[in-house]
């Protein structure tokens, strides 16, 4: 089927200039279709003796179409309207092509210079053209025959590509081959589901209290009844009786252990633990639940928007000019481009809870604590869920991608070499571009700060003045180091601008614990203050409350608003402002969070506290860690299944973000009930706290 020329009648000729990699410049008259066809025929005849089957088959699809070839040609992408506004993704019909037995979908990327078009903000871009090629053609075969394809495009639409350099990716199989890792991952989850069902059945049948489930687990009944039995039987019988009782005791212990393992996976028990809204072990700092959930939703919104903006990019937007303007709007500059702040919020909460809980344990144990268990518990708490997420990411997620962009998301080669850096929590010292599971850098930074926290916490416990002085020194050192690095590398104030213009910003500053520890240390100060207050309600004078909120909101306004209109265009605010902002904005954000928590928890009044302490936040708050780990897979799957260029508006972005958030929470609920909570139950039963 020949492309409809009326779609681009308003375009007479588009001359696209790019470096020619492999083909000569096409000089034919764009309107002379007969000359184009004759030229291609001559090329094909000349190449037949060389066995160029791919070129012959492509020619037949374009010019000698049978019924099957007509269906293939019908799946070709055609130039869309709005080319002058930047629309340059011609996906075609992906599923229609992949359903044809002798054809494969190929995405051809042709480099384009559109500096002369209306959207002058974007200069060097590319056209992505979906074609339905014979299966005999490889990626290189499509690449080598791009001149035939562009000649056909010119003859059928009038779009003239006078010189191109290109690359091609073909979906040669209907699905990604299943690996051993896929089957192992599926088998493990199948086993977990079986354990969940059996555990639930046992819990329903068993009416005993959990504390009395394991009778004679330590053999106390045997020891008490033995003297009475030996009075009535002889020595031989006594030996046999003891042997039999020991056997029964061992069997009882094994049975009891198996039962406890199964009950650890019981779906109904774990579901009740997820949904209960009572005390959650954080000494009733209720406002933390709301802060945690809001920050998690913010992070998901950020990553969905950045995935559309950065991973797909304007190349795969249907309306890139509108998208460009949308991402420059005030809302996106304030909320999205400051998206690193919710990560600092989680570091703040981590420092607060670790410091607060550990100080109470030290007080309870007269200053002693099993530090090996302290570290082991943290590792067990985080690692199983992380390992499961990596397994899903590497072995399962590629099978969920099915669309024109699936090649963009398939590469897992870095995991073969660097998966272990995630499990050892040193990933943030590996270059971001080769990290296996990029979002896990935060866990590495958090774990490294956690490993250093005992020195600070113990100092606070022994001497309040010494501990606070140590925190002040560390915060000052972090600010100074941050400023020196920003000045040395000429980084900008805006984190978003730095990630756009400096490829090494993420490796040098963004992921490093000695930079991100600022919010963590502020959180530790708040945790210490709550520990000293002993959950007492404090009445603050109204002037203090007013001043506190004025300072907190002023700092927040500065953090959000200083970099407006300096994220993408003219990002520099001057070296002094750039260095000052980059060095201090995390501290300022931590101070704002500190005031919110202190006001809500210690004053315990006001609508802000009521909102953040709302019981509905509690179950969602428990899922926040799992959501953070897994939402990366969810939105990558969403983008990897887009069959057409993404139409970008603010409402569509919000709707998609809400959808990804809801799916992430549902997926996280399953993983929480099947992995995270069972591991916590097993740890509690078989690795008791000293």
XYZ file of C-alpha atoms in Angstrom:
690
model
C 0.000 0.000 0.000
C 1.480 3.338 -1.089
C 1.612 6.057 1.572
C -1.068 8.717 1.219
C 0.643 11.781 -0.115
C -2.057 14.172 1.025
C -0.890 13.806 4.665
C 2.039 16.085 3.928
C 0.834 18.224 1.033
C 1.782 21.307 3.000
C 5.413 20.122 2.883
C 6.956 20.524 -0.561
C 10.486 19.447 0.255
C 12.264 18.944 3.581
C 15.995 18.896 3.185
C 17.587 17.132 6.121
C 21.320 17.410 6.481
C 23.334 14.837 8.450
C 26.684 13.124 8.096
C 26.525 10.314 5.561
C 27.726 7.090 7.153
C 27.078 4.537 4.537
C 25.174 5.880 1.535
C 25.605 8.447 -1.170
C 23.452 11.557 -1.366
C 20.135 11.007 -3.090
C 19.842 13.580 -5.868
C 16.723 12.424 -7.710
C 13.801 14.738 -8.184
C 11.535 14.106 -5.176
C 8.468 14.219 -7.362
C 9.711 11.785 -10.009
C 8.430 8.483 -8.685
C 9.220 6.571 -11.909
C 12.889 7.535 -11.771
C 13.073 6.455 -8.148
C 11.558 3.043 -8.877
C 13.770 2.499 -11.916
C 16.843 3.420 -9.902
C 15.939 0.918 -7.197
C 15.298 -1.775 -9.818
C 18.763 -1.254 -11.262
C 20.300 -1.520 -7.796
C 18.429 -4.730 -7.027
C 19.355 -6.334 -10.384
C 22.967 -5.432 -9.819
C 22.952 -6.931 -6.335
C 21.190 -10.213 -7.188
C 24.408 -11.917 -8.076
C 25.839 -10.946 -4.695
C 23.059 -12.744 -2.825
C 21.502 -9.600 -1.415
C 18.248 -11.347 -0.466
C 17.231 -8.706 2.075
C 17.323 -5.973 -0.577
C 15.306 -8.100 -2.986
C 12.661 -8.881 -0.396
C 12.427 -5.254 0.678
C 11.993 -4.227 -2.933
C 9.166 -6.722 -3.352
C 7.431 -5.348 -0.269
C 7.710 -1.776 -1.526
C 6.971 -2.215 -5.223
C 5.709 -5.741 -6.014
C 3.378 -6.281 -3.083
C 1.383 -9.507 -2.757
C -1.432 -9.831 -0.231
C 0.950 -10.599 2.634
C 3.311 -7.861 1.550
C 0.432 -5.395 1.351
C -0.331 -6.213 5.006
C 3.322 -5.622 5.846
C 3.374 -2.331 3.969
C 0.222 -1.312 5.784
C 2.173 -1.642 9.048
C 4.821 0.863 7.936
C 4.903 4.146 9.828
C 3.917 7.224 7.867
C 4.983 10.833 8.464
C 2.554 12.310 10.951
C 0.952 15.697 10.845
C 2.674 18.284 12.964
C 6.161 17.631 11.620
C 6.921 21.335 11.761
C 6.012 21.252 15.467
C 8.503 18.467 16.070
C 6.414 15.299 15.627
C 8.887 12.842 14.178
C 8.021 9.370 15.491
C 6.376 7.250 12.831
C 5.721 4.038 14.744
C 3.450 2.274 12.287
C 1.432 -0.735 13.441
C 3.570 -2.859 15.740
C 1.129 -5.670 16.532
C -0.090 -5.841 12.945
C 3.459 -6.459 11.752
C 4.489 -8.940 14.445
C 1.420 -11.073 13.720
C 2.607 -11.676 10.133
C 4.556 -14.974 10.034
C 7.274 -13.921 7.595
C 7.835 -10.370 8.779
C 9.352 -8.545 11.704
C 8.944 -5.084 13.145
C 12.031 -2.886 12.859
C 12.589 0.559 14.315
C 14.817 2.681 12.104
C 16.377 5.778 13.640
C 17.468 8.405 11.115
C 19.467 11.366 12.388
C 17.932 14.717 11.535
C 18.831 18.361 11.803
C 15.684 20.450 12.324
C 17.319 23.702 13.301
C 15.418 25.407 10.467
C 12.014 24.267 11.723
C 9.719 26.241 14.014
C 10.753 24.538 17.234
C 14.130 26.211 17.451
C 14.678 25.260 21.104
C 15.473 21.715 19.962
C 18.223 21.338 17.432
C 19.789 17.939 16.773
C 17.026 15.324 16.844
C 16.151 12.144 15.029
C 13.263 10.536 13.204
C 12.152 7.109 14.395
C 10.506 5.166 11.621
C 8.782 1.849 12.200
C 8.833 -0.519 9.226
C 7.636 -4.082 8.677
C 10.567 -5.895 7.094
C 11.039 -9.497 5.940
C 12.447 -11.736 8.649
C 15.413 -12.522 6.469
C 16.692 -8.992 7.093
C 18.979 -8.429 10.063
C 19.540 -5.142 11.850
C 22.543 -4.529 9.619
C 20.514 -5.500 6.568
C 17.980 -2.790 7.301
C 20.782 -0.345 7.971
C 22.506 -1.184 4.676
C 19.297 -0.715 2.680
C 18.174 2.532 4.264
C 18.669 4.355 0.950
C 15.999 2.206 -0.682
C 13.621 2.969 2.174
C 14.252 6.714 2.113
C 13.879 6.757 -1.665
C 10.504 5.067 -1.270
C 9.556 7.572 1.423
C 10.427 10.416 -0.924
C 8.500 8.984 -3.854
C 5.374 8.306 -1.799
C 5.236 11.343 0.490
C 7.566 13.999 -0.885
C 9.717 13.912 2.272
C 13.250 14.042 0.922
C 16.108 12.732 3.067
C 19.127 13.897 1.087
C 21.682 12.201 3.325
C 21.236 10.014 6.361
C 23.077 8.089 9.017
C 20.941 5.530 10.734
C 20.653 2.589 13.061
C 18.028 -0.138 13.193
C 16.606 -2.543 15.741
C 14.412 -5.478 14.706
C 12.124 -7.583 16.885
C 13.044 -10.903 15.316
C 11.123 -13.136 17.725
C 7.601 -12.735 18.999
C 8.843 -12.839 22.573
C 12.105 -12.692 24.493
C 13.505 -16.213 25.067
C 12.878 -17.527 28.561
C 16.069 -17.964 30.563
C 16.952 -20.245 33.440
C 16.720 -17.257 35.755
C 13.122 -16.684 34.636
C 12.125 -20.224 35.544
C 13.956 -20.081 38.879
C 12.301 -16.774 39.771
C 8.899 -18.103 38.764
C 9.494 -21.302 40.729
C 10.462 -19.386 43.867
C 7.323 -17.257 43.691
C 5.236 -20.350 43.024
C 6.676 -21.963 46.154
C 6.028 -18.806 48.166
C 2.388 -18.782 47.050
C 2.020 -22.414 48.114
C 3.524 -21.592 51.517
C 1.123 -18.657 51.873
C -1.880 -20.888 51.166
C -0.761 -23.718 53.465
C 0.151 -21.282 56.226
C -3.272 -19.649 55.984
C -5.020 -23.022 56.149
C -3.031 -24.026 59.232
C -3.795 -20.729 60.924
C -7.515 -21.091 60.215
C -7.619 -24.683 61.485
C -5.467 -24.059 64.517
C -7.382 -22.279 67.294
C -4.503 -22.190 69.727
C -2.864 -18.981 70.757
C 0.407 -18.211 68.999
C 2.355 -18.459 72.248
C 1.076 -22.001 72.908
C 1.365 -23.328 69.381
C 4.604 -25.205 70.023
C 4.151 -27.528 72.955
C 7.318 -29.050 74.431
C 9.553 -27.049 72.083
C 12.325 -27.053 74.698
C 11.625 -30.478 76.167
C 10.361 -29.350 79.581
C 7.515 -31.864 79.676
C 9.881 -34.779 79.110
C 12.139 -33.781 81.967
C 9.259 -33.465 84.436
C 7.550 -36.785 83.619
C 10.671 -38.918 83.398
C 11.174 -39.597 87.175
C 7.617 -40.905 87.569
C 8.001 -43.270 84.666
C 11.272 -44.804 85.857
C 9.679 -46.049 89.082
C 7.382 -48.388 87.222
C 9.698 -49.953 84.637
C 13.072 -51.669 84.526
C 16.341 -50.357 83.231
C 15.970 -51.757 79.717
C 12.463 -50.526 79.448
C 13.651 -47.223 80.867
C 16.266 -46.863 78.134
C 13.753 -47.719 75.451
C 11.250 -45.280 76.901
C 13.860 -42.496 77.043
C 14.910 -43.213 73.475
C 11.320 -43.178 72.295
C 10.577 -39.936 74.120
C 13.711 -38.332 72.649
C 12.575 -39.380 69.191
C 9.154 -37.962 69.847
C 10.720 -34.778 71.211
C 12.869 -34.320 68.088
C 9.894 -34.971 65.840
C 7.860 -32.488 67.849
C 10.538 -29.835 67.521
C 10.847 -30.389 63.777
C 7.081 -30.285 63.345
C 6.848 -27.147 65.449
C 9.622 -25.468 63.449
C 7.940 -26.323 60.153
C 4.671 -25.016 61.508
C 6.236 -21.721 62.526
C 7.824 -21.356 59.098
C 4.484 -21.953 57.394
C 2.681 -19.561 59.723
C 5.274 -16.890 58.884
C 3.915 -16.969 55.325
C 0.220 -17.131 56.314
C -1.591 -14.638 54.125
C -4.370 -13.868 56.574
C -1.965 -13.206 59.458
C 0.279 -10.976 57.416
C -2.667 -9.096 55.936
C -3.889 -8.231 59.420
C -0.407 -6.958 60.300
C -0.402 -4.777 57.196
C -3.800 -3.233 57.829
C -3.721 -2.761 61.614
C -3.568 0.940 62.477
C -2.351 0.818 66.054
C 1.146 1.568 67.285
C 3.695 0.748 64.621
C 6.825 0.586 66.726
C 8.008 4.138 65.983
C 6.987 5.308 69.465
C 3.783 6.679 67.971
C 5.320 9.398 65.802
C 2.135 9.381 63.784
C 2.972 12.225 61.416
C 5.806 10.190 59.889
C 3.283 7.967 58.105
C 1.779 10.834 56.132
C 5.188 12.316 55.338
C 6.426 8.954 54.125
C 3.466 8.281 51.816
C 3.402 11.795 50.331
C 7.144 11.603 49.660
C 6.750 8.215 47.996
C 3.975 9.461 45.706
C 6.164 12.462 44.867
C 9.028 10.186 43.895
C 6.794 8.068 41.638
C 5.438 11.227 39.965
C 8.993 12.455 39.454
C 10.207 9.224 37.894
C 7.214 8.838 35.587
C 7.670 12.381 34.269
C 11.425 12.020 33.918
C 11.021 8.657 32.216
C 8.809 10.285 29.590
C 11.096 13.311 29.376
C 14.502 11.646 29.501
C 14.163 7.967 28.592
C 11.682 8.293 25.739
C 12.530 11.945 25.269
C 10.979 14.379 22.868
C 11.824 11.930 20.101
C 8.916 9.691 21.114
C 6.359 12.367 21.938
C 3.505 13.003 19.577
C 3.540 16.684 20.541
C 7.111 17.428 21.680
C 6.703 21.198 21.384
C 3.800 21.091 23.846
C 5.787 18.730 26.050
C 8.752 21.077 26.002
C 6.574 23.971 27.138
C 4.864 21.826 29.769
C 8.143 20.770 31.331
C 9.113 24.452 31.530
C 5.908 25.418 33.364
C 6.013 26.639 36.967
C 4.361 23.474 38.309
C 6.964 21.182 36.786
C 9.831 23.432 37.749
C 8.699 23.537 41.380
C 7.500 19.944 41.867
C 9.274 17.781 39.299
C 12.593 19.549 38.971
C 12.933 19.583 42.755
C 12.256 15.867 42.841
C 15.460 15.082 44.697
C 13.918 16.533 47.861
C 11.659 13.548 48.689
C 14.776 11.369 48.605
C 16.281 13.665 51.227
C 13.010 13.300 53.131
C 13.513 9.550 53.355
C 17.089 10.051 54.512
C 15.791 12.497 57.140
C 13.231 9.937 58.346
C 15.836 7.183 58.385
C 18.216 9.223 60.534
C 15.373 10.232 62.871
C 14.092 6.695 63.454
C 17.500 5.045 63.784
C 18.694 7.590 66.319
C 15.455 7.666 68.305
C 14.939 3.897 68.503
C 18.587 3.146 69.308
C 18.737 5.731 72.109
C 15.717 4.108 73.791
C 17.373 0.676 73.461
C 20.591 1.975 74.976
C 18.628 3.453 77.846
C 16.766 0.187 78.399
C 19.990 -1.859 78.362
C 22.029 0.575 80.497
C 24.175 1.722 77.609
C 24.912 -1.672 76.063
C 23.741 -2.979 72.716
C 24.630 -5.895 70.482
C 26.079 -3.947 67.588
C 26.600 -7.025 65.337
C 22.887 -7.756 65.658
C 22.212 -4.050 65.041
C 23.890 -4.290 61.620
C 22.623 -7.787 60.797
C 19.017 -6.817 61.441
C 19.298 -3.888 59.033
C 20.813 -6.080 56.327
C 18.086 -8.693 56.707
C 15.447 -5.976 56.726
C 16.517 -4.499 53.364
C 18.268 -7.154 51.312
C 15.657 -9.871 50.551
C 13.269 -7.384 48.964
C 16.108 -5.788 47.014
C 17.290 -9.194 45.762
C 13.756 -10.082 44.663
C 13.406 -6.755 42.821
C 16.697 -7.333 40.981
C 15.603 -10.858 40.019
C 12.307 -9.516 38.643
C 14.128 -6.687 36.866
C 16.672 -8.974 35.202
C 14.713 -12.158 34.498
C 11.004 -11.250 34.384
C 10.587 -7.588 33.404
C 12.013 -7.976 29.857
C 9.153 -10.365 29.079
C 6.614 -7.636 29.864
C 7.916 -5.231 27.194
C 6.095 -5.483 23.897
C 6.095 -2.444 21.701
C 8.138 -0.311 19.325
C 10.375 0.966 22.136
C 11.130 -2.365 23.770
C 14.743 -2.292 22.565
C 15.276 0.802 24.727
C 14.516 -1.165 27.899
C 15.947 -4.630 27.208
C 19.604 -4.224 28.107
C 20.574 -5.974 31.357
C 24.248 -6.520 30.572
C 25.425 -4.356 33.477
C 23.700 -6.686 35.935
C 25.918 -9.566 34.843
C 28.968 -7.697 36.119
C 27.699 -5.430 38.892
C 24.696 -7.102 40.583
C 26.797 -7.805 43.670
C 27.387 -4.092 44.278
C 23.678 -3.761 45.084
C 23.713 -6.537 47.664
C 26.874 -5.164 49.294
C 25.431 -1.637 49.281
C 28.333 -0.026 47.460
C 26.438 0.680 44.237
C 26.632 4.448 44.646
C 30.399 4.251 44.191
C 29.939 2.593 40.809
C 29.385 4.778 37.752
C 25.656 5.395 37.313
C 25.651 4.343 33.660
C 26.744 0.785 34.517
C 24.684 0.239 37.651
C 22.435 -2.813 37.611
C 19.368 -1.386 39.350
C 19.802 2.407 39.301
C 17.264 3.366 41.976
C 19.069 1.244 44.549
C 21.792 3.883 44.904
C 19.640 5.381 47.655
C 19.736 2.133 49.647
C 23.516 2.086 49.382
C 23.791 5.644 50.676
C 21.298 4.924 53.463
C 23.135 1.762 54.511
C 26.495 3.544 54.565
C 25.071 6.287 56.762
C 23.475 3.632 58.964
C 26.855 1.904 59.431
C 28.336 5.206 60.639
C 25.388 6.118 62.878
C 26.441 4.185 66.042
C 29.360 6.564 66.597
C 27.017 9.547 66.602
C 24.235 7.849 68.565
C 26.560 6.591 71.279
C 28.104 10.044 71.541
C 24.640 11.541 72.016
C 23.825 8.947 74.661
C 26.999 9.567 76.647
C 27.215 13.310 76.194
C 24.544 15.479 74.655
C 27.001 18.297 74.032
C 29.591 16.012 72.436
C 27.035 14.314 70.176
C 25.494 17.552 68.938
C 28.946 19.043 68.367
C 29.887 15.976 66.305
C 26.742 16.362 64.178
C 27.435 20.083 63.666
C 30.985 19.336 62.529
C 29.807 16.645 60.104
C 27.083 18.856 58.605
C 29.569 21.711 58.185
C 32.098 19.387 56.566
C 29.460 18.079 54.153
C 28.416 21.619 53.207
C 32.029 22.680 52.628
C 32.890 19.593 50.561
C 29.709 20.063 48.546
C 30.586 23.693 47.844
C 34.160 22.893 46.835
C 33.013 20.219 44.377
C 30.341 22.467 42.863
C 32.859 25.273 42.415
C 35.514 22.957 40.986
C 33.213 21.375 38.380
C 31.157 24.526 37.720
C 27.902 22.777 38.551
C 24.661 24.734 38.580
C 22.227 25.385 41.420
C 19.514 23.227 39.862
C 19.916 19.490 40.286
C 17.887 18.955 37.102
C 20.135 21.268 35.115
C 23.198 19.446 36.403
C 21.816 16.072 35.315
C 21.030 17.504 31.869
C 24.311 19.288 31.187
C 26.811 17.327 33.278
C 26.857 13.567 32.831
C 29.109 13.070 35.847
C 27.005 15.069 38.344
C 25.147 11.971 39.536
C 28.410 10.130 40.176
C 30.281 13.015 41.789
C 27.633 14.579 44.037
C 24.109 13.232 43.796
C 24.615 9.667 45.049
C 27.438 10.158 47.533
C 26.770 9.666 51.264
C 29.076 12.479 52.353
C 26.794 14.853 50.418
C 23.404 13.299 51.177
C 24.139 12.940 54.903
C 23.011 16.504 55.580
C 19.302 15.613 55.820
C 20.167 12.358 57.602
C 22.043 14.224 60.349
C 19.256 16.770 60.783
C 16.907 13.842 61.207
C 19.168 12.411 63.920
C 18.947 15.693 65.820
C 15.149 15.510 65.698
C 15.235 11.890 66.821
C 17.389 12.914 69.786
C 15.010 15.744 70.686
C 12.031 13.382 70.668
C 13.989 10.946 72.830
C 14.726 13.661 75.370
C 11.090 14.786 75.392
C 9.959 11.239 76.309
C 6.696 11.602 74.373
C 5.598 14.508 76.520
C 3.237 17.019 75.004
C 4.793 20.472 74.865
C 2.847 23.715 74.810
C 4.603 26.329 72.690
C 3.735 30.033 72.907
C 1.932 31.313 69.832
C 4.766 33.698 68.881
C 7.161 30.724 68.819
C 4.778 28.736 66.640
C 4.322 31.657 64.241
C 8.055 32.316 64.005
C 8.735 28.613 63.525
C 6.324 28.332 60.621
C 7.572 31.571 59.068
C 11.160 30.357 59.130
C 10.237 26.876 57.873
C 8.064 28.114 55.012
C 10.589 30.781 54.045
C 13.312 28.177 53.760
C 11.016 25.944 51.730
C 10.035 28.792 49.413
C 13.710 29.551 48.844
C 14.478 25.901 48.102
C 11.639 25.629 45.590
C 11.684 29.018 43.929
C 15.312 30.127 43.601
C 15.923 27.906 40.589
C 12.686 28.654 38.690
C 13.467 29.337 35.011
C 17.020 28.156 35.599
C 16.558 24.404 35.114
C 16.899 24.205 31.346
C 17.453 27.655 29.812
C 20.318 29.758 31.199
C 20.736 27.432 34.207
C 23.527 29.348 35.917
C 22.564 31.803 38.648
C 26.122 32.981 39.073
C 28.836 30.979 40.713
C 28.243 32.289 44.242
C 24.515 31.510 44.128
C 25.106 28.139 42.461
C 27.609 27.074 45.122
C 25.531 28.417 48.005
C 22.290 26.822 46.862
C 23.795 23.421 46.056
C 25.605 23.367 49.391
C 22.750 24.439 51.663
C 19.405 23.522 50.096
C 19.392 20.020 51.614
C 20.064 21.455 55.065
C 17.257 23.979 54.576
C 14.862 21.226 53.521
C 15.890 19.168 56.553
C 15.176 22.128 58.851
C 11.698 22.461 57.341
C 11.000 18.760 57.931
C 12.395 19.040 61.445
C 9.961 21.800 62.332
C 7.001 19.884 60.876
C 7.836 16.742 62.871
C 8.589 18.607 66.102
C 5.407 20.634 65.841
C 3.198 17.650 64.991
C 4.680 15.183 67.469
C 5.483 17.337 70.460
C 2.726 19.925 70.209
C 0.215 17.294 68.974
C -2.353 19.790 67.753
C -3.512 21.444 64.582
C -4.912 20.243 61.282
C -1.448 19.498 59.882
C -0.801 16.931 62.587
C -4.294 15.484 62.162
C -3.763 15.139 58.427
C -0.269 13.627 58.567
C -1.269 11.306 61.437
C -4.403 10.088 59.660
C -4.784 6.339 60.215
C -5.361 5.712 56.518
C -1.688 6.526 55.904
C -0.451 3.681 58.117
C -0.851 0.656 55.767
C 0.428 2.671 52.816
C 3.370 3.845 54.900
C 4.380 0.251 55.611
C 4.502 -0.365 51.869
C 6.699 2.648 51.096
C 10.010 0.764 51.007
C 8.631 -1.916 48.704
C 6.968 0.705 46.497
C 10.272 2.532 46.141
C 12.026 -0.667 45.128
C 9.377 -1.887 42.703
C 7.859 1.202 41.060
C 10.901 1.428 38.792
C 9.831 -1.859 37.186
C 6.186 -0.791 36.963
C 6.691 2.454 35.050
C 9.347 0.897 32.814
C 6.785 -1.754 31.879
C 4.221 0.961 31.187
C 6.573 2.840 28.868
C 7.892 -0.343 27.241
C 4.364 -1.175 26.056
C 3.514 2.143 24.427
C 2.400 1.350 20.906
C 2.289 4.920 19.640
C 4.119 8.179 20.372
C 3.200 9.538 23.773
C 0.763 12.437 23.709
C 1.842 14.823 26.447
C -0.389 17.072 28.510
C -0.353 17.882 32.204
C -3.552 15.960 32.902
C -2.392 12.897 30.978
C 0.885 12.926 32.885
C -1.003 13.148 36.177
C -3.402 10.343 35.199
C -0.517 8.112 34.148
C 1.379 8.908 37.340
C -1.674 8.039 39.447
C -2.079 4.784 37.523
C 1.588 3.840 38.004
C 1.344 4.766 41.693
C -1.739 2.607 42.259
C -0.271 -0.366 40.403
C 2.996 0.050 42.317
C 1.179 -0.011 45.660
C -0.815 -3.100 44.640
C 2.312 -4.888 43.445
C 4.119 -3.773 46.608
C 1.293 -5.139 48.776
C 1.750 -8.581 47.236
C 5.527 -8.493 47.685
C 5.169 -7.156 51.231
C 2.862 -10.037 52.148
C 4.890 -12.677 50.309
C 8.495 -11.583 50.896
C 9.111 -8.656 53.216
C 6.789 -9.584 56.087
C 7.520 -13.353 56.034
C 11.246 -12.599 56.252
C 10.587 -10.285 59.204
C 8.492 -13.019 60.870
C 11.212 -15.628 60.365
C 13.843 -13.272 61.733
C 11.742 -12.574 64.809
C 11.160 -16.276 65.495
C 14.557 -17.762 64.675
C 16.893 -14.810 65.228
C 15.564 -13.241 68.437
C 16.887 -9.900 69.549
C 19.575 -10.143 72.237
